[in-house]
Amino acid sequence: MDIKIFKKGIERNYLRSKRMLRLNPHDDFSKGFSEALEGVQGMYPLLNESGKVKIPEYVAKYLEWMRDVNQFKEPYIILNSVMSGMCAGTDVEKEGSQTAHWLEDRPKNIKTFVEACTNGYEVKEDPKYRIRVKGIAPDKKNVLRCRMCTKSFELAGPTGTNGFKTEFTKKWLKDNWPEYESYHNAGLLEFEGVED
């Protein structure tokens, strides 16, 4: 559904009911209709303006594969293929497995998946974190940073970050910091979420 067309229809009907109410102030139908439309207008901020839901990158990759390779278009056929493990032994086996877990994790993800198939989607960006290494006194140099020109990692204090990357997604760290798995598996990393 196009949200802009929906809003135009609400506005048009709201103005019509107000006109009718001015002509006949005792018309209960117009009064009730007008009040209902005011309530709908109050919910505008809850509507997704783009009409597209946000999904993880692996779900998007799996959806594209299902549409391109298998020519599946119907959301329920795609959903059934995910849950039946149809992608086993393919180049999107990992994404298919992740998508199945994502769908099983929360029932609302099924609704999001169907909306993504139907209305389109945007890829949700991974959250960014500031990383502190545990076991080092908090007032000492325990913030992970990366010198971008050399991709070398070091610990520093919370200030003096010019020329350094200090906010990371977990995927970026995993792909670029060779020691990430060791530190992460040992429980030595503290992830502090940052706002964009």
Coordinates of N, CA and C in Angstrom, one line a residue:
M1 N 0.8 -1.2 0.0 CA 0.0 0.0 0.0 C 0.9 1.2 0.0
D2 N 0.5 2.2 -0.8 CA 1.3 3.5 -0.8 C 0.8 4.4 0.3
I3 N 1.7 4.7 1.2 CA 1.3 5.5 2.4 C 0.8 6.9 2.0
K4 N 1.5 7.5 1.0 CA 1.1 8.8 0.6 C -0.4 8.9 0.1
I5 N -0.7 7.9 -0.7 CA -2.1 7.8 -1.2 C -3.1 7.6 0.0
F6 N -2.7 6.7 0.9 CA -3.5 6.5 2.1 C -3.7 7.8 2.9
K7 N -2.7 8.6 3.1 CA -2.8 9.8 3.8 C -3.7 10.8 3.1
K8 N -3.5 10.9 1.7 CA -4.4 11.8 0.9 C -5.8 11.4 1.1
G9 N -6.1 10.1 1.1 CA -7.5 9.7 1.2 C -8.1 10.1 2.6
I10 N -7.3 9.9 3.6 CA -7.7 10.3 5.0 C -8.0 11.8 5.1
E11 N -7.0 12.6 4.5 CA -7.2 14.0 4.6 C -8.5 14.5 3.8
R12 N -8.7 13.9 2.6 CA -9.8 14.2 1.8 C -11.1 13.9 2.6
N13 N -11.2 12.7 3.2 CA -12.4 12.3 3.9 C -12.6 13.1 5.2
Y14 N -11.5 13.5 5.8 CA -11.5 14.3 7.0 C -12.2 15.7 6.7
L15 N -11.7 16.3 5.6 CA -12.2 17.6 5.2 C -13.7 17.5 4.8
R16 N -14.0 16.5 4.1 CA -15.4 16.3 3.7 C -16.3 16.1 4.9
S17 N -15.9 15.4 5.9 CA -16.7 15.2 7.1 C -16.8 16.5 7.9
K18 N -15.8 17.3 7.9 CA -15.8 18.6 8.6 C -16.8 19.5 7.9
R19 N -16.8 19.5 6.6 CA -17.8 20.3 5.8 C -19.2 19.9 6.1
M20 N -19.4 18.6 6.1 CA -20.8 18.1 6.4 C -21.2 18.5 7.8
L21 N -20.2 18.5 8.7 CA -20.5 18.8 10.1 C -20.9 20.3 10.3
R22 N -20.2 21.1 9.5 CA -20.6 22.5 9.5 C -22.0 22.8 9.0
L23 N -22.4 22.0 7.9 CA -23.7 22.2 7.4 C -24.8 21.6 8.3
N24 N -24.5 20.5 9.0 CA -25.4 19.9 9.9 C -24.7 19.5 11.2
P25 N -24.6 20.4 12.2 CA -23.8 20.2 13.4 C -24.3 19.0 14.3
H26 N -25.6 18.6 14.0 CA -26.1 17.5 14.8 C -26.0 16.1 14.1
D27 N -25.3 16.0 13.0 CA -25.1 14.8 12.3 C -24.1 13.9 13.1
D28 N -24.6 12.9 13.8 CA -23.7 12.1 14.6 C -22.8 11.3 13.7
F29 N -23.2 10.8 12.5 CA -22.3 10.1 11.7 C -21.1 10.9 11.3
S30 N -21.3 12.1 10.8 CA -20.2 13.0 10.4 C -19.3 13.3 11.6
K31 N -19.9 13.5 12.8 CA -19.1 13.8 14.0 C -18.2 12.6 14.3
G32 N -18.8 11.4 14.4 CA -18.0 10.2 14.7 C -16.9 9.9 13.7
F33 N -17.3 10.1 12.4 CA -16.3 9.8 11.3 C -15.2 10.8 11.4
S34 N -15.5 12.1 11.7 CA -14.4 13.1 11.8 C -13.5 12.8 13.0
E35 N -14.1 12.3 14.1 CA -13.2 12.0 15.3 C -12.4 10.8 15.0
A36 N -12.9 9.8 14.3 CA -12.1 8.6 13.9 C -11.0 9.0 13.0
L37 N -11.2 9.8 12.1 CA -10.1 10.2 11.2 C -9.1 11.0 11.9
E38 N -9.5 11.8 12.9 CA -8.5 12.5 13.7 C -7.6 11.5 14.4
G39 N -8.2 10.4 14.9 CA -7.4 9.4 15.5 C -6.4 8.7 14.6
V40 N -6.8 8.5 13.3 CA -5.9 7.9 12.3 C -4.8 8.9 12.0
Q41 N -5.1 10.2 11.9 CA -4.1 11.2 11.7 C -3.0 11.2 12.8
G42 N -3.5 10.9 14.0 CA -2.5 10.9 15.2 C -1.6 9.7 15.1
M43 N -1.9 8.7 14.3 CA -1.1 7.5 14.1 C -0.1 7.6 12.9
Y44 N -0.1 8.7 12.2 CA 0.8 8.9 11.1 C 2.2 8.6 11.4
P45 N 2.8 9.1 12.6 CA 4.2 8.8 12.9 C 4.5 7.3 12.9
L46 N 3.5 6.5 13.2 CA 3.7 5.0 13.3 C 3.8 4.4 11.9
L47 N 3.4 5.1 10.9 CA 3.4 4.5 9.5 C 4.8 4.5 8.9
N48 N 5.2 3.5 8.3 CA 6.5 3.4 7.6 C 6.4 4.2 6.3
E49 N 7.0 5.4 6.2 CA 6.8 6.3 5.1 C 7.3 5.6 3.8
S50 N 8.4 4.9 3.8 CA 8.9 4.3 2.6 C 8.1 3.1 2.1
G51 N 7.3 2.5 3.1 CA 6.5 1.3 2.7 C 7.3 0.1 2.7
K52 N 8.6 0.2 3.1 CA 9.5 -0.9 3.0 C 10.0 -1.2 4.5
V53 N 10.0 -2.5 4.8 CA 10.5 -2.9 6.1 C 12.0 -3.1 6.0
K54 N 12.7 -3.1 7.2 CA 14.1 -3.3 7.3 C 14.4 -4.8 7.7
I55 N 15.3 -5.4 6.9 CA 15.6 -6.8 7.2 C 17.1 -6.9 7.2
P56 N 17.6 -8.0 7.9 CA 19.1 -8.2 7.9 C 19.6 -8.5 6.5
E57 N 20.9 -8.2 6.3 CA 21.5 -8.4 5.0 C 21.4 -9.9 4.5
Y58 N 21.6 -10.8 5.4 CA 21.5 -12.2 5.0 C 20.1 -12.6 4.5
V59 N 19.1 -12.0 5.1 CA 17.7 -12.3 4.6 C 17.5 -11.7 3.2
A60 N 18.1 -10.5 3.0 CA 18.0 -9.9 1.7 C 18.7 -10.7 0.6
K61 N 19.9 -11.2 1.0 CA 20.6 -12.0 0.0 C 19.9 -13.3 -0.3
Y62 N 19.3 -13.9 0.7 CA 18.5 -15.1 0.5 C 17.3 -14.8 -0.4
L63 N 16.6 -13.7 -0.1 CA 15.4 -13.4 -0.9 C 15.8 -13.2 -2.4
E64 N 16.9 -12.4 -2.6 CA 17.3 -12.2 -4.0 C 17.6 -13.5 -4.7
W65 N 18.3 -14.4 -4.0 CA 18.6 -15.7 -4.6 C 17.4 -16.5 -5.0
M66 N 16.4 -16.5 -4.1 CA 15.1 -17.2 -4.3 C 14.4 -16.6 -5.6
R67 N 14.4 -15.3 -5.7 CA 13.8 -14.6 -6.8 C 14.5 -14.8 -8.1
D68 N 15.9 -14.7 -8.1 CA 16.7 -14.7 -9.3 C 16.9 -16.1 -9.8
V69 N 17.3 -17.0 -8.9 CA 17.6 -18.4 -9.3 C 16.4 -19.3 -9.5
N70 N 15.5 -19.2 -8.5 CA 14.3 -20.1 -8.5 C 13.1 -19.5 -9.1
Q71 N 13.1 -18.2 -9.4 CA 12.0 -17.4 -9.9 C 10.8 -17.5 -9.0
F72 N 11.0 -17.6 -7.7 CA 9.9 -17.6 -6.8 C 9.5 -16.2 -6.5
K73 N 8.3 -15.9 -6.5 CA 7.8 -14.5 -6.3 C 6.9 -14.4 -5.1
E74 N 6.1 -15.5 -4.9 CA 5.1 -15.5 -3.8 C 5.7 -15.6 -2.4
P75 N 5.4 -14.8 -1.5 CA 6.0 -14.8 -0.2 C 5.9 -16.1 0.6
Y76 N 4.7 -16.8 0.4 CA 4.5 -18.0 1.2 C 5.3 -19.2 0.6
I77 N 5.5 -19.2 -0.7 CA 6.4 -20.2 -1.3 C 7.8 -20.0 -0.9
I78 N 8.3 -18.7 -0.9 CA 9.7 -18.4 -0.4 C 9.8 -18.8 1.1
L79 N 8.8 -18.5 1.9 CA 8.8 -18.8 3.3 C 8.9 -20.3 3.5
N80 N 8.1 -21.1 2.8 CA 8.1 -22.5 2.9 C 9.5 -23.1 2.4
S81 N 10.1 -22.5 1.4 CA 11.4 -23.0 1.0 C 12.5 -22.7 2.0
V82 N 12.4 -21.6 2.7 CA 13.4 -21.3 3.8 C 13.2 -22.4 4.9
M83 N 12.0 -22.6 5.3 CA 11.8 -23.5 6.4 C 12.1 -25.0 6.1
S84 N 12.0 -25.3 4.8 CA 12.2 -26.7 4.4 C 13.7 -26.9 4.1
G85 N 14.5 -25.9 4.2 CA 16.0 -26.1 3.9 C 16.3 -26.3 2.4
M86 N 15.6 -25.7 1.6 CA 15.7 -25.8 0.1 C 17.1 -25.4 -0.4
C87 N 17.8 -24.5 0.4 CA 19.0 -23.9 -0.1 C 20.2 -24.8 0.3
A88 N 20.0 -25.9 1.0 CA 21.1 -26.8 1.4 C 22.0 -27.2 0.2
G89 N 23.3 -27.0 0.3 CA 24.2 -27.3 -0.8 C 24.3 -26.3 -1.9
T90 N 23.8 -25.1 -1.6 CA 23.9 -24.0 -2.6 C 24.8 -22.9 -2.1
D91 N 25.0 -21.9 -2.9 CA 25.9 -20.8 -2.4 C 25.3 -19.9 -1.4
V92 N 24.0 -20.0 -1.1 CA 23.4 -19.3 0.0 C 22.9 -20.2 1.1
E93 N 23.6 -21.3 1.3 CA 23.2 -22.2 2.4 C 23.3 -21.5 3.7
K94 N 24.4 -20.8 4.0 CA 24.6 -20.1 5.2 C 23.5 -19.0 5.5
E95 N 23.2 -18.2 4.4 CA 22.1 -17.2 4.6 C 20.7 -17.8 4.8
G96 N 20.5 -19.0 4.1 CA 19.2 -19.7 4.3 C 19.0 -20.2 5.7
S97 N 20.1 -20.7 6.3 CA 20.1 -21.2 7.7 C 19.9 -20.0 8.6
Q98 N 20.6 -18.9 8.4 CA 20.5 -17.7 9.2 C 19.0 -17.2 9.1
T99 N 18.5 -17.2 7.9 CA 17.1 -16.7 7.7 C 16.1 -17.5 8.5
A100 N 16.3 -18.9 8.4 CA 15.4 -19.8 9.1 C 15.4 -19.5 10.6
H101 N 16.6 -19.3 11.2 CA 16.8 -19.0 12.6 C 16.1 -17.7 12.9
W102 N 16.3 -16.7 12.1 CA 15.7 -15.4 12.3 C 14.2 -15.5 12.3
L103 N 13.6 -16.3 11.4 CA 12.2 -16.4 11.4 C 11.7 -17.2 12.6
E104 N 12.4 -18.2 13.1 CA 12.0 -18.9 14.2 C 12.2 -18.2 15.5
D105 N 13.1 -17.2 15.5 CA 13.5 -16.5 16.7 C 12.3 -15.6 17.2
R106 N 11.6 -15.0 16.3 CA 10.5 -14.1 16.7 C 9.3 -14.2 15.7
P107 N 8.1 -14.5 16.2 CA 7.0 -14.6 15.3 C 6.8 -13.4 14.4
K108 N 7.1 -12.2 15.0 CA 6.9 -11.0 14.1 C 7.8 -10.9 12.9
N109 N 8.9 -11.7 13.0 CA 9.8 -11.7 11.8 C 9.1 -12.3 10.6
I110 N 8.2 -13.2 10.8 CA 7.5 -13.8 9.7 C 6.7 -12.8 9.0
K111 N 6.0 -11.9 9.7 CA 5.2 -10.8 9.2 C 6.2 -9.9 8.4
T112 N 7.3 -9.6 9.0 CA 8.3 -8.7 8.3 C 8.8 -9.3 7.0
F113 N 9.0 -10.6 7.1 CA 9.5 -11.3 5.9 C 8.4 -11.3 4.8
V114 N 7.2 -11.5 5.1 CA 6.1 -11.4 4.1 C 6.0 -10.0 3.5
E115 N 6.1 -9.0 4.4 CA 6.0 -7.6 3.9 C 7.2 -7.3 3.0
A116 N 8.4 -7.8 3.4 CA 9.6 -7.6 2.5 C 9.4 -8.2 1.1
C117 N 8.8 -9.4 1.1 CA 8.5 -10.0 -0.2 C 7.5 -9.3 -1.0
T118 N 6.5 -8.7 -0.3 CA 5.4 -8.0 -1.0 C 5.6 -6.6 -1.3
N119 N 6.1 -5.8 -0.4 CA 6.3 -4.4 -0.5 C 7.7 -3.9 -0.8
G120 N 8.7 -4.8 -0.8 CA 10.0 -4.4 -0.9 C 10.7 -4.2 0.5
Y121 N 12.0 -4.0 0.5 CA 12.7 -3.9 1.8 C 13.9 -3.0 1.7
E122 N 14.4 -2.6 2.8 CA 15.7 -2.0 2.9 C 16.6 -2.9 3.8
V123 N 17.8 -2.9 3.5 CA 18.7 -3.7 4.4 C 19.1 -2.9 5.6
K124 N 18.9 -3.6 6.7 CA 19.1 -3.0 8.0 C 20.6 -3.0 8.3
E125 N 21.1 -1.8 8.7 CA 22.6 -1.7 8.9 C 22.9 -2.3 10.3
D126 N 24.1 -3.0 10.3 CA 24.5 -3.6 11.6 C 24.8 -2.5 12.6
P127 N 24.5 -2.7 13.9 CA 24.8 -1.7 14.9 C 26.3 -1.5 15.0
K128 N 26.7 -0.3 15.4 CA 28.1 0.0 15.6 C 28.3 0.1 17.1
Y129 N 29.6 -0.3 17.5 CA 29.9 -0.4 18.9 C 31.3 0.3 19.1
R130 N 31.5 0.8 20.3 CA 32.8 1.2 20.8 C 33.2 0.0 21.6
I131 N 34.5 -0.5 21.4 CA 34.9 -1.7 22.0 C 35.9 -1.3 23.1
R132 N 35.7 -1.9 24.3 CA 36.7 -1.8 25.4 C 37.2 -3.2 25.7
V133 N 38.4 -3.3 26.0 CA 39.0 -4.6 26.3 C 39.0 -4.7 27.9
K134 N 38.4 -5.7 28.4 CA 38.2 -5.9 29.8 C 39.6 -6.3 30.4
G135 N 39.7 -6.1 31.7 CA 40.9 -6.5 32.4 C 41.9 -5.4 32.5
I136 N 41.6 -4.3 31.9 CA 42.5 -3.1 32.0 C 41.7 -2.0 32.7
A137 N 42.4 -1.4 33.6 CA 41.7 -0.4 34.5 C 40.9 0.6 33.6
P138 N 39.7 1.0 34.0 CA 38.8 1.9 33.1 C 39.5 3.2 32.8
D139 N 40.3 3.7 33.6 CA 40.9 5.0 33.3 C 42.2 4.9 32.5
K140 N 42.5 3.7 32.1 CA 43.7 3.4 31.3 C 43.3 3.3 29.8
K141 N 44.3 2.9 29.0 CA 44.0 2.8 27.6 C 43.4 1.4 27.3
N142 N 42.1 1.4 27.2 CA 41.4 0.1 27.0 C 40.4 0.2 25.8
V143 N 40.4 1.3 25.0 CA 39.5 1.5 23.9 C 40.2 1.0 22.6
L144 N 39.5 0.1 21.9 CA 40.1 -0.4 20.7 C 40.0 0.6 19.6
R145 N 41.0 0.8 18.8 CA 40.9 1.7 17.7 C 41.8 1.1 16.5
C146 N 41.5 1.5 15.3 CA 42.2 1.0 14.2 C 42.7 2.2 13.4
R147 N 44.0 2.2 13.0 CA 44.5 3.2 12.2 C 44.1 2.8 10.7
M148 N 43.3 3.5 10.1 CA 42.7 3.1 8.8 C 43.7 3.0 7.7
C149 N 44.7 3.8 7.7 CA 45.6 3.8 6.6 C 46.5 2.5 6.6
T150 N 46.7 1.9 7.7 CA 47.5 0.7 7.8 C 46.7 -0.5 8.3
K151 N 45.4 -0.3 8.7 CA 44.6 -1.4 9.3 C 45.3 -2.0 10.5
S152 N 46.0 -1.2 11.3 CA 46.6 -1.8 12.5 C 45.7 -1.4 13.7
F153 N 45.6 -2.3 14.6 CA 44.8 -2.1 15.8 C 45.6 -1.9 17.0
E154 N 45.1 -1.0 17.9 CA 45.8 -0.7 19.1 C 44.8 -0.3 20.2
L155 N 45.2 -0.2 21.4 CA 44.4 0.2 22.5 C 44.8 1.7 22.8
A156 N 43.8 2.5 23.2 CA 44.1 3.9 23.5 C 43.1 4.4 24.5
G157 N 43.2 5.6 25.0 CA 42.2 6.2 25.9 C 41.0 6.6 25.0
P158 N 40.0 7.1 25.7 CA 38.8 7.5 25.0 C 38.9 8.8 24.2
T159 N 40.1 9.5 24.3 CA 40.2 10.7 23.5 C 41.3 10.5 22.5
G160 N 41.5 11.5 21.6 CA 42.6 11.5 20.6 C 42.4 10.4 19.6
T161 N 41.2 10.5 18.9 CA 40.9 9.5 17.9 C 41.0 10.0 16.5
N162 N 41.6 11.2 16.2 CA 41.8 11.6 14.8 C 42.6 10.6 14.0
G163 N 42.1 10.3 12.9 CA 42.8 9.3 12.0 C 42.5 7.9 12.3
F164 N 41.7 7.7 13.3 CA 41.4 6.3 13.8 C 40.0 6.0 13.7
K165 N 39.7 4.7 13.4 CA 38.3 4.3 13.5 C 38.1 3.7 14.9
T166 N 37.0 4.2 15.6 CA 36.8 3.8 17.0 C 35.4 3.2 17.1
E167 N 34.6 3.1 16.1 CA 33.3 2.5 16.1 C 33.2 1.5 15.1
F168 N 32.8 0.3 15.5 CA 32.9 -0.9 14.6 C 31.6 -1.7 14.6
T169 N 31.2 -2.3 13.5 CA 30.2 -3.4 13.5 C 31.0 -4.7 13.9
K170 N 30.2 -5.6 14.4 CA 30.9 -6.9 14.8 C 31.4 -7.6 13.5
K171 N 30.6 -7.5 12.4 CA 31.1 -8.1 11.2 C 32.4 -7.5 10.7
W172 N 32.5 -6.2 10.7 CA 33.7 -5.5 10.2 C 34.9 -5.9 11.1
L173 N 34.7 -6.0 12.4 CA 35.8 -6.5 13.3 C 36.2 -7.9 12.9
K174 N 35.2 -8.8 12.8 CA 35.5 -10.2 12.5 C 36.3 -10.3 11.2
D175 N 35.9 -9.5 10.2 CA 36.6 -9.5 8.9 C 38.0 -8.9 8.8
N176 N 38.2 -7.9 9.7 CA 39.4 -7.1 9.6 C 40.4 -7.2 10.8
W177 N 40.0 -7.7 11.9 CA 40.9 -7.8 13.1 C 41.2 -9.2 13.4
P178 N 42.4 -9.7 13.1 CA 42.7 -11.1 13.2 C 42.5 -11.7 14.6
E179 N 42.7 -10.8 15.6 CA 42.5 -11.3 17.0 C 41.1 -11.3 17.5
Y180 N 40.2 -10.9 16.7 CA 38.8 -10.7 17.2 C 38.2 -12.0 17.8
E181 N 38.3 -13.1 17.1 CA 37.7 -14.3 17.6 C 38.3 -14.7 19.0
S182 N 39.6 -14.6 19.1 CA 40.3 -15.0 20.4 C 39.8 -14.1 21.5
Y183 N 39.8 -12.8 21.3 CA 39.3 -11.9 22.4 C 37.8 -12.1 22.7
H184 N 37.0 -12.2 21.6 CA 35.6 -12.4 21.8 C 35.3 -13.7 22.5
N185 N 35.9 -14.8 22.1 CA 35.6 -16.1 22.7 C 36.0 -16.2 24.1
A186 N 37.1 -15.4 24.5 CA 37.5 -15.4 25.8 C 36.7 -14.4 26.7
G187 N 35.8 -13.7 26.1 CA 34.9 -12.8 26.9 C 35.6 -11.5 27.3
L188 N 36.6 -11.1 26.6 CA 37.4 -10.0 27.0 C 36.9 -8.7 26.3
L189 N 35.9 -8.7 25.5 CA 35.4 -7.5 24.8 C 34.1 -7.0 25.4
E190 N 34.1 -5.7 25.6 CA 32.9 -5.1 26.1 C 32.3 -4.2 25.0
F191 N 31.1 -4.4 24.5 CA 30.5 -3.7 23.4 C 29.6 -2.6 23.9
E192 N 30.0 -1.4 23.6 CA 29.2 -0.2 24.0 C 28.5 0.3 22.8
G193 N 27.2 0.2 22.7 CA 26.5 0.7 21.5 C 26.6 2.2 21.3
V194 N 26.7 2.6 20.1 CA 26.8 4.1 19.7 C 25.7 4.4 18.8
E195 N 25.3 5.7 18.9 CA 24.2 6.2 18.0 C 24.9 6.8 16.8
D196 N 24.2 6.6 15.6 CA 24.7 7.2 14.4 C 24.4 8.7 14.4

